[in-house]
Amino acid sequence: MAKRRQVDVEQTRVWYDCDRTEAISEAILGAVSDHMECDETALPPISEYTDVDALNTLFGTRRPAAPALSSGTLEFKYDDVVVTVSTIGTVEVRDAADAEPTSD
């Protein structure tokens, strides 16, 4: 799971380890459930909002032959929140109503 979590009123940030056995999509669900203070099973399927296979490939395991981003971020709306995933090892979740798109 995630190494460390930071939760405040406006945003939840999770630091994740790319070399773990957990898929990034699972780390995202954990971060969103923490932010929304609900069980992961109460959330809609993440596949309704983004391509889970592509997400796990781009931000997943750092095996030598595995395709992955060397640097960058991906931001998408998921239910009532905006999720930002970064190759530096963070998942940030914030309320969609309060979110302004980030830029790199």
Short mmCIF file of N, CA and C in Angstrom, two decimals:
data_model
loop_
_atom_site.label_atom_id
_atom_site.label_comp_id
_atom_site.label_asym_id
_atom_site.label_seq_id
_atom_site.Cartn_x
_atom_site.Cartn_y
_atom_site.Cartn_z
N MET A 1 0.84 -1.19 0.00
CA MET A 1 0.00 0.00 0.00
C MET A 1 0.87 1.23 0.00
N ALA A 2 0.30 2.33 0.21
CA ALA A 2 1.01 3.60 0.20
C ALA A 2 1.93 3.70 1.41
N LYS A 3 3.03 4.40 1.24
CA LYS A 3 3.98 4.58 2.32
C LYS A 3 3.48 5.58 3.35
N ARG A 4 2.89 6.65 2.89
CA ARG A 4 2.51 7.74 3.79
C ARG A 4 1.29 8.45 3.22
N ARG A 5 0.43 8.92 4.10
CA ARG A 5 -0.77 9.64 3.66
C ARG A 5 -0.84 10.98 4.36
N GLN A 6 -1.34 11.95 3.65
CA GLN A 6 -1.60 13.28 4.21
C GLN A 6 -3.01 13.65 3.81
N VAL A 7 -3.85 13.90 4.79
CA VAL A 7 -5.24 14.23 4.52
C VAL A 7 -5.55 15.57 5.16
N ASP A 8 -6.15 16.47 4.40
CA ASP A 8 -6.68 17.69 4.98
C ASP A 8 -8.05 17.94 4.36
N VAL A 9 -8.66 19.03 4.72
CA VAL A 9 -10.03 19.30 4.28
C VAL A 9 -10.13 19.36 2.77
N GLU A 10 -9.14 19.93 2.11
CA GLU A 10 -9.24 20.18 0.68
C GLU A 10 -8.61 19.11 -0.19
N GLN A 11 -7.60 18.39 0.32
CA GLN A 11 -6.92 17.44 -0.54
C GLN A 11 -6.35 16.29 0.26
N THR A 12 -6.20 15.15 -0.39
CA THR A 12 -5.55 13.99 0.19
C THR A 12 -4.37 13.66 -0.71
N ARG A 13 -3.21 13.45 -0.11
CA ARG A 13 -2.02 13.08 -0.89
C ARG A 13 -1.51 11.75 -0.36
N VAL A 14 -1.23 10.83 -1.28
CA VAL A 14 -0.70 9.53 -0.93
C VAL A 14 0.63 9.35 -1.65
N TRP A 15 1.64 8.93 -0.91
CA TRP A 15 2.91 8.59 -1.53
C TRP A 15 2.90 7.09 -1.74
N TYR A 16 3.19 6.65 -2.96
CA TYR A 16 3.14 5.23 -3.26
C TYR A 16 4.50 4.75 -3.75
N ASP A 17 4.71 3.45 -3.66
CA ASP A 17 5.95 2.82 -4.09
C ASP A 17 5.68 2.08 -5.39
N CYS A 18 6.33 2.50 -6.46
CA CYS A 18 6.09 1.91 -7.78
C CYS A 18 6.55 0.46 -7.87
N ASP A 19 7.39 0.01 -6.94
CA ASP A 19 7.90 -1.35 -6.98
C ASP A 19 7.06 -2.33 -6.16
N ARG A 20 5.93 -1.91 -5.70
CA ARG A 20 5.08 -2.76 -4.88
C ARG A 20 4.25 -3.69 -5.76
N THR A 21 3.57 -4.59 -5.12
CA THR A 21 2.71 -5.51 -5.86
C THR A 21 1.33 -4.92 -6.12
N GLU A 22 0.98 -3.88 -5.39
CA GLU A 22 -0.32 -3.22 -5.57
C GLU A 22 -0.32 -2.37 -6.84
N ALA A 23 -1.37 -2.46 -7.61
CA ALA A 23 -1.49 -1.63 -8.81
C ALA A 23 -1.78 -0.19 -8.41
N ILE A 24 -1.35 0.75 -9.24
CA ILE A 24 -1.59 2.17 -8.96
C ILE A 24 -3.09 2.46 -8.86
N SER A 25 -3.89 1.75 -9.63
CA SER A 25 -5.35 1.96 -9.55
C SER A 25 -5.87 1.62 -8.16
N GLU A 26 -5.27 0.65 -7.48
CA GLU A 26 -5.67 0.31 -6.11
C GLU A 26 -5.24 1.41 -5.14
N ALA A 27 -4.06 1.98 -5.36
CA ALA A 27 -3.60 3.10 -4.52
C ALA A 27 -4.53 4.30 -4.69
N ILE A 28 -4.99 4.52 -5.92
CA ILE A 28 -5.93 5.63 -6.19
C ILE A 28 -7.23 5.40 -5.44
N LEU A 29 -7.76 4.19 -5.51
CA LEU A 29 -9.01 3.89 -4.79
C LEU A 29 -8.84 4.12 -3.29
N GLY A 30 -7.70 3.73 -2.75
CA GLY A 30 -7.45 3.95 -1.33
C GLY A 30 -7.40 5.42 -0.99
N ALA A 31 -6.74 6.21 -1.83
CA ALA A 31 -6.64 7.65 -1.60
C ALA A 31 -8.00 8.33 -1.70
N VAL A 32 -8.79 7.93 -2.70
CA VAL A 32 -10.12 8.53 -2.87
C VAL A 32 -11.03 8.15 -1.70
N SER A 33 -10.97 6.90 -1.27
CA SER A 33 -11.82 6.50 -0.14
C SER A 33 -11.41 7.23 1.14
N ASP A 34 -10.10 7.46 1.33
CA ASP A 34 -9.65 8.26 2.48
C ASP A 34 -10.19 9.68 2.39
N HIS A 35 -10.07 10.27 1.21
CA HIS A 35 -10.50 11.65 1.01
C HIS A 35 -12.00 11.81 1.22
N MET A 36 -12.76 10.87 0.68
CA MET A 36 -14.22 10.96 0.76
C MET A 36 -14.77 10.33 2.04
N GLU A 37 -13.86 9.76 2.85
CA GLU A 37 -14.24 9.11 4.10
C GLU A 37 -15.33 8.07 3.90
N CYS A 38 -15.06 7.16 2.96
CA CYS A 38 -15.99 6.07 2.68
C CYS A 38 -15.19 4.80 2.40
N ASP A 39 -15.87 3.70 2.34
CA ASP A 39 -15.25 2.43 2.00
C ASP A 39 -15.00 2.38 0.49
N GLU A 40 -13.92 1.72 0.08
CA GLU A 40 -13.62 1.60 -1.35
C GLU A 40 -14.76 0.97 -2.13
N THR A 41 -15.50 0.06 -1.50
CA THR A 41 -16.61 -0.61 -2.19
C THR A 41 -17.77 0.33 -2.49
N ALA A 42 -17.81 1.49 -1.83
CA ALA A 42 -18.87 2.47 -2.08
C ALA A 42 -18.56 3.34 -3.29
N LEU A 43 -17.34 3.25 -3.82
CA LEU A 43 -16.94 4.08 -4.95
C LEU A 43 -17.35 3.43 -6.27
N PRO A 44 -17.63 4.25 -7.29
CA PRO A 44 -17.93 3.68 -8.61
C PRO A 44 -16.67 3.06 -9.21
N PRO A 45 -16.82 2.15 -10.15
CA PRO A 45 -15.64 1.55 -10.78
C PRO A 45 -14.76 2.63 -11.43
N ILE A 46 -13.48 2.57 -11.16
CA ILE A 46 -12.55 3.56 -11.72
C ILE A 46 -12.50 3.45 -13.25
N SER A 47 -12.82 2.27 -13.77
CA SER A 47 -12.79 2.06 -15.22
C SER A 47 -13.85 2.88 -15.95
N GLU A 48 -14.83 3.43 -15.23
CA GLU A 48 -15.82 4.31 -15.85
C GLU A 48 -15.25 5.70 -16.12
N TYR A 49 -14.08 6.00 -15.56
CA TYR A 49 -13.50 7.33 -15.66
C TYR A 49 -12.15 7.38 -16.36
N THR A 50 -11.44 6.27 -16.39
CA THR A 50 -10.13 6.25 -17.03
C THR A 50 -9.79 4.83 -17.46
N ASP A 51 -8.81 4.68 -18.32
CA ASP A 51 -8.35 3.38 -18.79
C ASP A 51 -7.41 2.80 -17.72
N VAL A 52 -7.90 1.85 -16.96
CA VAL A 52 -7.15 1.30 -15.83
C VAL A 52 -5.89 0.58 -16.30
N ASP A 53 -5.97 -0.17 -17.39
CA ASP A 53 -4.78 -0.88 -17.89
C ASP A 53 -3.68 0.11 -18.28
N ALA A 54 -4.06 1.18 -18.96
CA ALA A 54 -3.07 2.20 -19.35
C ALA A 54 -2.49 2.87 -18.11
N LEU A 55 -3.33 3.18 -17.16
CA LEU A 55 -2.89 3.81 -15.91
C LEU A 55 -1.88 2.93 -15.18
N ASN A 56 -2.20 1.65 -15.04
CA ASN A 56 -1.30 0.72 -14.36
C ASN A 56 -0.01 0.51 -15.14
N THR A 57 -0.07 0.55 -16.46
CA THR A 57 1.13 0.42 -17.27
C THR A 57 2.03 1.64 -17.13
N LEU A 58 1.46 2.82 -17.24
CA LEU A 58 2.25 4.05 -17.19
C LEU A 58 2.84 4.34 -15.82
N PHE A 59 2.11 4.02 -14.76
CA PHE A 59 2.56 4.36 -13.41
C PHE A 59 2.83 3.12 -12.56
N GLY A 60 2.95 1.97 -13.21
CA GLY A 60 3.09 0.72 -12.47
C GLY A 60 4.52 0.32 -12.20
N THR A 61 4.72 -0.97 -12.13
CA THR A 61 6.00 -1.57 -11.77
C THR A 61 7.12 -1.09 -12.67
N ARG A 62 8.26 -0.88 -12.08
CA ARG A 62 9.44 -0.41 -12.81
C ARG A 62 10.35 -1.58 -13.21
N ARG A 63 9.78 -2.59 -13.85
CA ARG A 63 10.60 -3.69 -14.37
C ARG A 63 11.36 -3.16 -15.57
N PRO A 64 12.56 -3.69 -15.84
CA PRO A 64 13.37 -3.18 -16.95
C PRO A 64 12.65 -3.17 -18.30
N ALA A 65 11.84 -4.18 -18.58
CA ALA A 65 11.17 -4.26 -19.88
C ALA A 65 9.78 -3.64 -19.88
N ALA A 66 9.33 -3.16 -18.74
CA ALA A 66 7.98 -2.62 -18.64
C ALA A 66 7.92 -1.19 -19.16
N PRO A 67 6.93 -0.88 -19.99
CA PRO A 67 6.77 0.51 -20.42
C PRO A 67 6.29 1.34 -19.24
N ALA A 68 6.79 2.54 -19.15
CA ALA A 68 6.38 3.43 -18.05
C ALA A 68 6.84 4.84 -18.38
N LEU A 69 6.22 5.80 -17.75
CA LEU A 69 6.65 7.19 -17.89
C LEU A 69 7.90 7.41 -17.06
N SER A 70 8.85 8.15 -17.60
CA SER A 70 10.03 8.49 -16.80
C SER A 70 9.75 9.71 -15.94
N SER A 71 8.88 10.59 -16.42
CA SER A 71 8.45 11.74 -15.63
C SER A 71 7.13 12.25 -16.17
N GLY A 72 6.35 12.86 -15.30
CA GLY A 72 5.09 13.43 -15.74
C GLY A 72 3.97 13.20 -14.76
N THR A 73 2.80 13.73 -15.11
CA THR A 73 1.60 13.59 -14.29
C THR A 73 0.41 13.28 -15.19
N LEU A 74 -0.59 12.71 -14.59
CA LEU A 74 -1.86 12.47 -15.26
C LEU A 74 -2.95 12.93 -14.32
N GLU A 75 -3.88 13.71 -14.84
CA GLU A 75 -4.98 14.22 -14.03
C GLU A 75 -6.29 13.83 -14.68
N PHE A 76 -7.22 13.33 -13.87
CA PHE A 76 -8.53 12.99 -14.40
C PHE A 76 -9.59 13.16 -13.32
N LYS A 77 -10.82 13.39 -13.77
CA LYS A 77 -11.96 13.51 -12.86
C LYS A 77 -12.47 12.11 -12.56
N TYR A 78 -12.69 11.85 -11.29
CA TYR A 78 -13.22 10.56 -10.85
C TYR A 78 -14.36 10.83 -9.88
N ASP A 79 -15.57 10.58 -10.31
CA ASP A 79 -16.76 10.85 -9.51
C ASP A 79 -16.78 12.33 -9.11
N ASP A 80 -16.72 12.65 -7.84
CA ASP A 80 -16.79 14.05 -7.39
C ASP A 80 -15.43 14.63 -7.03
N VAL A 81 -14.35 13.97 -7.46
CA VAL A 81 -13.00 14.44 -7.14
C VAL A 81 -12.14 14.50 -8.39
N VAL A 82 -11.01 15.18 -8.27
CA VAL A 82 -9.99 15.19 -9.31
C VAL A 82 -8.78 14.46 -8.75
N VAL A 83 -8.25 13.52 -9.51
CA VAL A 83 -7.10 12.72 -9.11
C VAL A 83 -5.91 13.13 -9.97
N THR A 84 -4.78 13.36 -9.34
CA THR A 84 -3.54 13.65 -10.05
C THR A 84 -2.52 12.60 -9.62
N VAL A 85 -1.99 11.86 -10.60
CA VAL A 85 -0.98 10.83 -10.36
C VAL A 85 0.33 11.34 -10.92
N SER A 86 1.40 11.19 -10.17
CA SER A 86 2.71 11.68 -10.59
C SER A 86 3.73 10.55 -10.57
N THR A 87 4.68 10.62 -11.48
CA THR A 87 5.76 9.63 -11.52
C THR A 87 6.72 9.79 -10.34
N ILE A 88 6.64 10.89 -9.60
CA ILE A 88 7.49 11.03 -8.42
C ILE A 88 6.96 10.22 -7.25
N GLY A 89 5.81 9.61 -7.41
CA GLY A 89 5.27 8.72 -6.39
C GLY A 89 4.15 9.28 -5.56
N THR A 90 3.35 10.18 -6.13
CA THR A 90 2.22 10.72 -5.37
C THR A 90 0.90 10.52 -6.11
N VAL A 91 -0.14 10.38 -5.31
CA VAL A 91 -1.52 10.43 -5.80
C VAL A 91 -2.17 11.53 -4.98
N GLU A 92 -2.68 12.55 -5.65
CA GLU A 92 -3.37 13.64 -4.97
C GLU A 92 -4.84 13.60 -5.34
N VAL A 93 -5.69 13.80 -4.36
CA VAL A 93 -7.14 13.80 -4.56
C VAL A 93 -7.68 15.08 -3.98
N ARG A 94 -8.50 15.78 -4.76
CA ARG A 94 -9.14 17.00 -4.26
C ARG A 94 -10.56 17.07 -4.81
N ASP A 95 -11.40 17.80 -4.11
CA ASP A 95 -12.79 17.94 -4.55
C ASP A 95 -12.84 18.60 -5.92
N ALA A 96 -13.66 18.06 -6.81
CA ALA A 96 -13.77 18.60 -8.17
C ALA A 96 -14.28 20.03 -8.16
N ALA A 97 -15.16 20.36 -7.24
CA ALA A 97 -15.71 21.72 -7.18
C ALA A 97 -14.64 22.75 -6.83
N ASP A 98 -13.61 22.33 -6.10
CA ASP A 98 -12.54 23.24 -5.68
C ASP A 98 -11.31 23.17 -6.57
N ALA A 99 -11.30 22.22 -7.49
CA ALA A 99 -10.08 21.93 -8.24
C ALA A 99 -9.90 22.85 -9.43
N GLU A 100 -8.68 23.31 -9.57
CA GLU A 100 -8.26 23.99 -10.78
C GLU A 100 -7.25 23.09 -11.43
N PRO A 101 -7.28 22.92 -12.74
CA PRO A 101 -6.32 22.05 -13.39
C PRO A 101 -4.89 22.47 -13.06
N THR A 102 -4.03 21.46 -12.85
CA THR A 102 -2.62 21.73 -12.60
C THR A 102 -1.88 21.73 -13.92
N SER A 103 -0.76 22.38 -13.96
CA SER A 103 0.05 22.37 -15.18
C SER A 103 1.49 22.13 -14.79
N ASP A 104 2.20 21.42 -15.66
CA ASP A 104 3.63 21.15 -15.46
C ASP A 104 4.45 21.95 -16.43
#
